[in-house]
PDB file of N, CA and C in Angstrom:
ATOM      1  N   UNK A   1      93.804  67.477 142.904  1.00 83.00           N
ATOM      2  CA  UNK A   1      93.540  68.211 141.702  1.00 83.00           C
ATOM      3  C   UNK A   1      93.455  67.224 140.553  1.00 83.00           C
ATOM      4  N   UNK A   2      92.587  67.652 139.751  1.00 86.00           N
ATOM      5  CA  UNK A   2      92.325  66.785 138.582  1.00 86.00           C
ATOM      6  C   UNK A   2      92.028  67.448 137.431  1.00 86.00           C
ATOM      7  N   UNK A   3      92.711  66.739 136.105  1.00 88.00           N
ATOM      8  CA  UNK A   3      92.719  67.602 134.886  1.00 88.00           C
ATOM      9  C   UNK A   3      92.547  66.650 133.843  1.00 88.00           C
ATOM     10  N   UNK A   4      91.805  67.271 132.982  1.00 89.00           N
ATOM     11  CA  UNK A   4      91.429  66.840 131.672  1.00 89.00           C
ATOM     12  C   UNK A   4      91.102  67.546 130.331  1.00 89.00           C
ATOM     13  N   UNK A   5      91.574  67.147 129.372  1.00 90.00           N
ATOM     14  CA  UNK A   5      92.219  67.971 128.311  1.00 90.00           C
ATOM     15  C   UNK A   5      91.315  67.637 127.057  1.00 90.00           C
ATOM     16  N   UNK A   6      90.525  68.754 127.214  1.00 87.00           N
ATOM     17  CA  UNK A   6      89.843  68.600 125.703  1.00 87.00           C
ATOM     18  C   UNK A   6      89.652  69.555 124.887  1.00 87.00           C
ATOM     19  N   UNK A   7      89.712  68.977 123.073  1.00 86.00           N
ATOM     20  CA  UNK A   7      89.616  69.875 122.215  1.00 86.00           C
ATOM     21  C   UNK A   7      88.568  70.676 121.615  1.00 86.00           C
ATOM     22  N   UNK A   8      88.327  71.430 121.673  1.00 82.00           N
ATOM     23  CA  UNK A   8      86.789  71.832 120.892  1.00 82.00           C
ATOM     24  C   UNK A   8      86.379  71.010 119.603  1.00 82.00           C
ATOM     25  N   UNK A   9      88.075  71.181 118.770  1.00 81.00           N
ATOM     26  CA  UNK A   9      87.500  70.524 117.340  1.00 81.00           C
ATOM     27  C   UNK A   9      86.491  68.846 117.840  1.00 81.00           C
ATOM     28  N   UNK A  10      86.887  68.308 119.142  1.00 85.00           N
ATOM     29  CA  UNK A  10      86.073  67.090 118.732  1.00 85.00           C
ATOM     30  C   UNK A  10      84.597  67.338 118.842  1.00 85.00           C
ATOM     31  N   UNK A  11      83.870  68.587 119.795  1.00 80.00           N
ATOM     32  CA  UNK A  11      83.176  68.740 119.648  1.00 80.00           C
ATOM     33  C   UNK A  11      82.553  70.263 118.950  1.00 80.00           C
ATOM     34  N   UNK A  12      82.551  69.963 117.526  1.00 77.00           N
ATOM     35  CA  UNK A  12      82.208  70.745 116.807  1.00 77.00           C
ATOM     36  C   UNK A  12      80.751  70.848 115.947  1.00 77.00           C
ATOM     37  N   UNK A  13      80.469  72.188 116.011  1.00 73.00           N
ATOM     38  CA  UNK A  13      79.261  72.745 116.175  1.00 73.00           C
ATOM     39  C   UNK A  13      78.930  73.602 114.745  1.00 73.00           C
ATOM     40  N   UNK A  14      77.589  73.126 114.673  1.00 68.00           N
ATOM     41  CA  UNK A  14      76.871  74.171 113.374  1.00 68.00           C
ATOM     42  C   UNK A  14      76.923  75.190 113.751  1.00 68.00           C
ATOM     43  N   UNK A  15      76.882  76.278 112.706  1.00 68.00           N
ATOM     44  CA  UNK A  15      77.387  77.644 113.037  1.00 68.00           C
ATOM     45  C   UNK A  15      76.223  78.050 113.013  1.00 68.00           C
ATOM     46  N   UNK A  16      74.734  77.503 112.855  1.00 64.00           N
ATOM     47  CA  UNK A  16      73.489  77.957 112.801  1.00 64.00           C
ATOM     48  C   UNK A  16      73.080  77.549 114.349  1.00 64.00           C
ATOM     49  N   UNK A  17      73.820  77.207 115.218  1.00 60.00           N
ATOM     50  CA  UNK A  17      73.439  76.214 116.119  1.00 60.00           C
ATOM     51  C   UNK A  17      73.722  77.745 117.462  1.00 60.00           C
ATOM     52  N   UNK A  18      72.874  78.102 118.000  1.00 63.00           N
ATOM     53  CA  UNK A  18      73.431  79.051 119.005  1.00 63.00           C
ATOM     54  C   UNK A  18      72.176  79.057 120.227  1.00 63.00           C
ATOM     55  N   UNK A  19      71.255  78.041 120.189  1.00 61.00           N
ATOM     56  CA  UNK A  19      70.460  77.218 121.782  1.00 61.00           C
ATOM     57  C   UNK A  19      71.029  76.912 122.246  1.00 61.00           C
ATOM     58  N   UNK A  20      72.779  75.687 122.538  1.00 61.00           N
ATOM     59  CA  UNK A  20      73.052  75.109 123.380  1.00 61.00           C
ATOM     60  C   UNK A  20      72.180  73.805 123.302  1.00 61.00           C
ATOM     61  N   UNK A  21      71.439  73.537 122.616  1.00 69.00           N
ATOM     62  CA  UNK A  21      70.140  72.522 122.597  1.00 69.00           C
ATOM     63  C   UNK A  21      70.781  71.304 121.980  1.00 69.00           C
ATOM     64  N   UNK A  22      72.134  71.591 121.102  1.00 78.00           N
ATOM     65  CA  UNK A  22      72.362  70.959 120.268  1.00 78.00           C
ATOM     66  C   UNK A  22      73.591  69.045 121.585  1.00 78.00           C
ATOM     67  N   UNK A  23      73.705  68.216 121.057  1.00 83.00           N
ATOM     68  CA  UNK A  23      73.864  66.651 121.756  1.00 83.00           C
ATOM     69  C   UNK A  23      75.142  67.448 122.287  1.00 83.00           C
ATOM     70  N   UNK A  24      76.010  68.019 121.131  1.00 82.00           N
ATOM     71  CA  UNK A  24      77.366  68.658 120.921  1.00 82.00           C
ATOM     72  C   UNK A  24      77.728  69.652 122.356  1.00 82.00           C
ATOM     73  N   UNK A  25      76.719  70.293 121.956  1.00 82.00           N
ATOM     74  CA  UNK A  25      76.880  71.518 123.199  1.00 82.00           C
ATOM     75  C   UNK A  25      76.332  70.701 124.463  1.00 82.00           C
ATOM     76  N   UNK A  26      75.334  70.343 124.718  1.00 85.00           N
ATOM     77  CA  UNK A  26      75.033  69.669 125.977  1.00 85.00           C
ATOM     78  C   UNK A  26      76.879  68.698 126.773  1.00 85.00           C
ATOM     79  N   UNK A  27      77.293  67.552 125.739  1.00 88.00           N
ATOM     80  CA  UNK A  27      78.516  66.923 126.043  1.00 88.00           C
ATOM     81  C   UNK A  27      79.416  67.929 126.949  1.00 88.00           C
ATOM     82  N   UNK A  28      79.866  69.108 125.979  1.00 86.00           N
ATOM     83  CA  UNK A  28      80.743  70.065 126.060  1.00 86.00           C
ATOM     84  C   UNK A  28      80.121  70.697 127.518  1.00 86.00           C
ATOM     85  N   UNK A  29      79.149  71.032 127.858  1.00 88.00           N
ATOM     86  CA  UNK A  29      78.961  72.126 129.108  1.00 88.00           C
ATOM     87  C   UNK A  29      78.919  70.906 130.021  1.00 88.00           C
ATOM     88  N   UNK A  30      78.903  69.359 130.176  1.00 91.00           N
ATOM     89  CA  UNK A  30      78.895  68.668 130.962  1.00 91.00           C
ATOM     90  C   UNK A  30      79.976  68.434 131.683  1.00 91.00           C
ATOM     91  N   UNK A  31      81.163  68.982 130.926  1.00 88.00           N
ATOM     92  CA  UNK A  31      82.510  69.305 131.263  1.00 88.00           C
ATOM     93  C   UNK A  31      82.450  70.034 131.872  1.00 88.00           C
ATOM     94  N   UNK A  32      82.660  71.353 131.309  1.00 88.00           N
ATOM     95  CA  UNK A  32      82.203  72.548 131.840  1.00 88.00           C
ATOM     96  C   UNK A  32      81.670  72.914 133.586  1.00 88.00           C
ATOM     97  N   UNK A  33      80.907  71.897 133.747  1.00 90.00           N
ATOM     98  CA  UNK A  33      79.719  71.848 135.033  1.00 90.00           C
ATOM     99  C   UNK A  33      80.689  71.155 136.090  1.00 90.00           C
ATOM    100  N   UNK A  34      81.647  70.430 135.537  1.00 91.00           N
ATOM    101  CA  UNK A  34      81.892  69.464 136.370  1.00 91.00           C
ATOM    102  C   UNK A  34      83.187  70.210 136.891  1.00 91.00           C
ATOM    103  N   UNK A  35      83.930  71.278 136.320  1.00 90.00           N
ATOM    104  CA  UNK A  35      85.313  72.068 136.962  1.00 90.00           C
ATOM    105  C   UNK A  35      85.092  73.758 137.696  1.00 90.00           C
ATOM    106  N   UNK A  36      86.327  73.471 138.159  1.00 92.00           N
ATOM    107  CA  UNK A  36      86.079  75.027 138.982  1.00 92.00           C
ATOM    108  C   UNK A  36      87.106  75.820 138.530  1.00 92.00           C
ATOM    109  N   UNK A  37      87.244  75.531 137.059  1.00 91.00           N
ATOM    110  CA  UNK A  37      88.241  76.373 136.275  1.00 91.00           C
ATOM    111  C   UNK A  37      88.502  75.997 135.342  1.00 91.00           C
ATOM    112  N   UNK A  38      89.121  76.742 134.911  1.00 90.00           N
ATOM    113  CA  UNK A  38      90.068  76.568 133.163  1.00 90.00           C
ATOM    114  C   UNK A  38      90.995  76.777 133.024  1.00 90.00           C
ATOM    115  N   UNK A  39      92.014  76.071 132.216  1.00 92.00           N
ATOM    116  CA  UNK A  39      93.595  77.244 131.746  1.00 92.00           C
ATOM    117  C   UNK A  39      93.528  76.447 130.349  1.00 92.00           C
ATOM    118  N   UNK A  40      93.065  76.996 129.086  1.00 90.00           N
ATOM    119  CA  UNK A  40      93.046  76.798 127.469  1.00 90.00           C
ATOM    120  C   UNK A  40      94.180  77.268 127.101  1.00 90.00           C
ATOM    121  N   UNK A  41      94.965  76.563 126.475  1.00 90.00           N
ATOM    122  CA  UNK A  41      95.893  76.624 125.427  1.00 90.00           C
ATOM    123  C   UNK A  41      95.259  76.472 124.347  1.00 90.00           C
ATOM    124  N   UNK A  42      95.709  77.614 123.891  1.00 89.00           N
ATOM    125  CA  UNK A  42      95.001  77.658 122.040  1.00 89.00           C
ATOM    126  C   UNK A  42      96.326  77.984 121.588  1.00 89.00           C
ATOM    127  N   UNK A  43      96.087  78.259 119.776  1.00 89.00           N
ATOM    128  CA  UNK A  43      96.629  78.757 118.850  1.00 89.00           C
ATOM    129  C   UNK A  43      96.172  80.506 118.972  1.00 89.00           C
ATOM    130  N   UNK A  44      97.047  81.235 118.412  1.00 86.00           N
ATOM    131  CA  UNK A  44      96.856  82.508 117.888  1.00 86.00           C
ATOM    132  C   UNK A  44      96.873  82.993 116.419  1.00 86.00           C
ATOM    133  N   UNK A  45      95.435  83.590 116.126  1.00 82.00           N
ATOM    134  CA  UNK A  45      95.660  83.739 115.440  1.00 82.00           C
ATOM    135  C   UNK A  45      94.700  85.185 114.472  1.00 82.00           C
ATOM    136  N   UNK A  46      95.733  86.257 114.323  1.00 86.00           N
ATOM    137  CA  UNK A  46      95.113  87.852 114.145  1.00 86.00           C
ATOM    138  C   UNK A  46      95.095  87.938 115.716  1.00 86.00           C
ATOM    139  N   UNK A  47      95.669  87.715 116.546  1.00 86.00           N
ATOM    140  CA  UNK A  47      95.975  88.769 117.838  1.00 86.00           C
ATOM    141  C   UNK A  47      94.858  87.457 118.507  1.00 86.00           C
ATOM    142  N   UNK A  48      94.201  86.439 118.631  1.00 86.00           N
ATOM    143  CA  UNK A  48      92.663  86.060 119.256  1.00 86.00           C
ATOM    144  C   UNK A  48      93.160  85.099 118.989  1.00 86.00           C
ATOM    145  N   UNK A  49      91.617  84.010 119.726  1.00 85.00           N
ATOM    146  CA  UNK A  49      92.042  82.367 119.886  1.00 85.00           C
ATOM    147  C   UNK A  49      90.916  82.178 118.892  1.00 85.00           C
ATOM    148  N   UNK A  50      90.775  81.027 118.231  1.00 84.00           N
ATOM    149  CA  UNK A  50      90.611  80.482 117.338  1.00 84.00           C
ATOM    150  C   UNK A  50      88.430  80.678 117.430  1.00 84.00           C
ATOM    151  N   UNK A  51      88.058  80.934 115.977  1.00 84.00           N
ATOM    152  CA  UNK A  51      86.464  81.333 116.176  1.00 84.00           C
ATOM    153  C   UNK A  51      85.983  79.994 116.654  1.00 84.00           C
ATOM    154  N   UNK A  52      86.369  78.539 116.972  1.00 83.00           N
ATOM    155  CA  UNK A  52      85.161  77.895 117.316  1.00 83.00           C
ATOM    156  C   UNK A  52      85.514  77.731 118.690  1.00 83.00           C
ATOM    157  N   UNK A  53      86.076  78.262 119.729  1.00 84.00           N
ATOM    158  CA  UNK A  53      86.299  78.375 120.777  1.00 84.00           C
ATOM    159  C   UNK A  53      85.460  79.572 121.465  1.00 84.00           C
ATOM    160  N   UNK A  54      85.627  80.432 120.790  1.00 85.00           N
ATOM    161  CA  UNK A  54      84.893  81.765 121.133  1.00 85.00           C
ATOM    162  C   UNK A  54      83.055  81.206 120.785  1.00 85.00           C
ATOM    163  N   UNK A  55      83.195  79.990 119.427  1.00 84.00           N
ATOM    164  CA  UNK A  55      81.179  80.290 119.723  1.00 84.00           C
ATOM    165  C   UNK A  55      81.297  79.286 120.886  1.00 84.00           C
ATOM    166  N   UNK A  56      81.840  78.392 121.428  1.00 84.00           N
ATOM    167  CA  UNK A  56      81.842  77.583 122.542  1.00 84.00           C
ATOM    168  C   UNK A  56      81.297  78.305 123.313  1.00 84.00           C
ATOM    169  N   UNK A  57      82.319  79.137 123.698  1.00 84.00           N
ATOM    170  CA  UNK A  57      82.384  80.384 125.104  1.00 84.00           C
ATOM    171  C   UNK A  57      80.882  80.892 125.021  1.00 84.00           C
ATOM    172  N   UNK A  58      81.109  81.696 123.806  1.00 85.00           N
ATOM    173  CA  UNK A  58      79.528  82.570 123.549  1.00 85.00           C
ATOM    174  C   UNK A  58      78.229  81.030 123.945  1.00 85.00           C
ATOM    175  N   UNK A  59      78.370  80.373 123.585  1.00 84.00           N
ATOM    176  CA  UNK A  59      76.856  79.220 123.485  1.00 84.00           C
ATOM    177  C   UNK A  59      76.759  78.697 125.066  1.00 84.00           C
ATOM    178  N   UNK A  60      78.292  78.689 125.724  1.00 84.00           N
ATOM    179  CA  UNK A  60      77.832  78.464 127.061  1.00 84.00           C
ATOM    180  C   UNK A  60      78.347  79.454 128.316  1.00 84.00           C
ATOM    181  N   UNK A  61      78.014  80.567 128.001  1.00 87.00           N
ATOM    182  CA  UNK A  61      77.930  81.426 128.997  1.00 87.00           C
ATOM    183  C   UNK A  61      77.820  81.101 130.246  1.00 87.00           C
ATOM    184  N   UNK A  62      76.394  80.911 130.294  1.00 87.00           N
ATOM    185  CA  UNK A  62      76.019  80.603 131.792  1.00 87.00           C
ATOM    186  C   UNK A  62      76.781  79.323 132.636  1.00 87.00           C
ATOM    187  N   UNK A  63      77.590  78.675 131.563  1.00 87.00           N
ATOM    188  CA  UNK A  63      77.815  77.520 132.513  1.00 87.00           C
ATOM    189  C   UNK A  63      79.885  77.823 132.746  1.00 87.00           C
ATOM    190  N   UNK A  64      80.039  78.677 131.893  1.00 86.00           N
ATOM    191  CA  UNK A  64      81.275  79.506 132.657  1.00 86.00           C
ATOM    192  C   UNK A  64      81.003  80.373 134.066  1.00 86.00           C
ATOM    193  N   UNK A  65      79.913  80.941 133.603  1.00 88.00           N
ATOM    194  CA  UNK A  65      80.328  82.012 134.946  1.00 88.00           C
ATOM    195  C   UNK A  65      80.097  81.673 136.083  1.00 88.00           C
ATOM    196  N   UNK A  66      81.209  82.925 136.294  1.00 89.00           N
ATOM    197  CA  UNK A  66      81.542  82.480 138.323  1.00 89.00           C
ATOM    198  C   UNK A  66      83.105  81.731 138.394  1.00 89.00           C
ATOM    199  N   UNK A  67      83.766  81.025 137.034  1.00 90.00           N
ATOM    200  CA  UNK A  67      84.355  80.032 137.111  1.00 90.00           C
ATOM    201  C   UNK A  67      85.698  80.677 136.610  1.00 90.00           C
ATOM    202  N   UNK A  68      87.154  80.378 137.120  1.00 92.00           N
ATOM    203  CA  UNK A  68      88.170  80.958 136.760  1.00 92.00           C
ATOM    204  C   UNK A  68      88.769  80.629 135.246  1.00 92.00           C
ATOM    205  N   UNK A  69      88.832  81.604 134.768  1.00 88.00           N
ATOM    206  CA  UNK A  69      89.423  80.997 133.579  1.00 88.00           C
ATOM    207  C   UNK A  69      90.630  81.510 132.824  1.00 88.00           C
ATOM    208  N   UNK A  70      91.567  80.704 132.342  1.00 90.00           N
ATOM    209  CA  UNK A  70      93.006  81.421 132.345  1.00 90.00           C
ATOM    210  C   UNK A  70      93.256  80.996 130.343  1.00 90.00           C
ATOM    211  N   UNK A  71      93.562  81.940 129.557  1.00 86.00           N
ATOM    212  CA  UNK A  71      93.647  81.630 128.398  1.00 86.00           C
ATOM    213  C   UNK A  71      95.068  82.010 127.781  1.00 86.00           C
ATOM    214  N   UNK A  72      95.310  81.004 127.681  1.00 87.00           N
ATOM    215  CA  UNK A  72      97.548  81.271 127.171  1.00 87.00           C
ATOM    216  C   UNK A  72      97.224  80.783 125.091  1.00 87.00           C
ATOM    217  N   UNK A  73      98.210  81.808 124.996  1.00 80.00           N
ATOM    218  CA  UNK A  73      97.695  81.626 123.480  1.00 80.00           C
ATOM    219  C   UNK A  73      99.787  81.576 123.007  1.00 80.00           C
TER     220      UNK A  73
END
């Protein structure tokens, strides 16, 4: 098993930015591609995990699914 720990803030994204087209998002789903899961530790905050995690999620859909993912807040 192998793990590696990364933050969204390093790869952070224009909020006009929602292709996935962007150097940012490509890096980020290269991760993504390469595991057969997740377990995110975030912050909470209003009951939810933090909005630039969620446009992450939202911008790479396709390269989550299928894939387990466990979110502890």
């Amino acid at each position: 098993m192998e793990t590696e720990i990364l933050d969204v803030r390093d790869y952070r994204l224009p909020a006009t930015d929602n292709s996935g087209s962007s150097e940012t998002a490509k890096r980020f789903a290269e991760h993504v591609l390469r595991a057969d899961g997740f377990i995110m530790v975030v912050p909470e905050y209003n009951h939810t995990y933090p909005g630039e995690l969620k446009m992450m999620l939202d911008l790479l859909y396709k390269e989550y699914r299928g894939r387990a993912v466990g979110i502890c807040g």
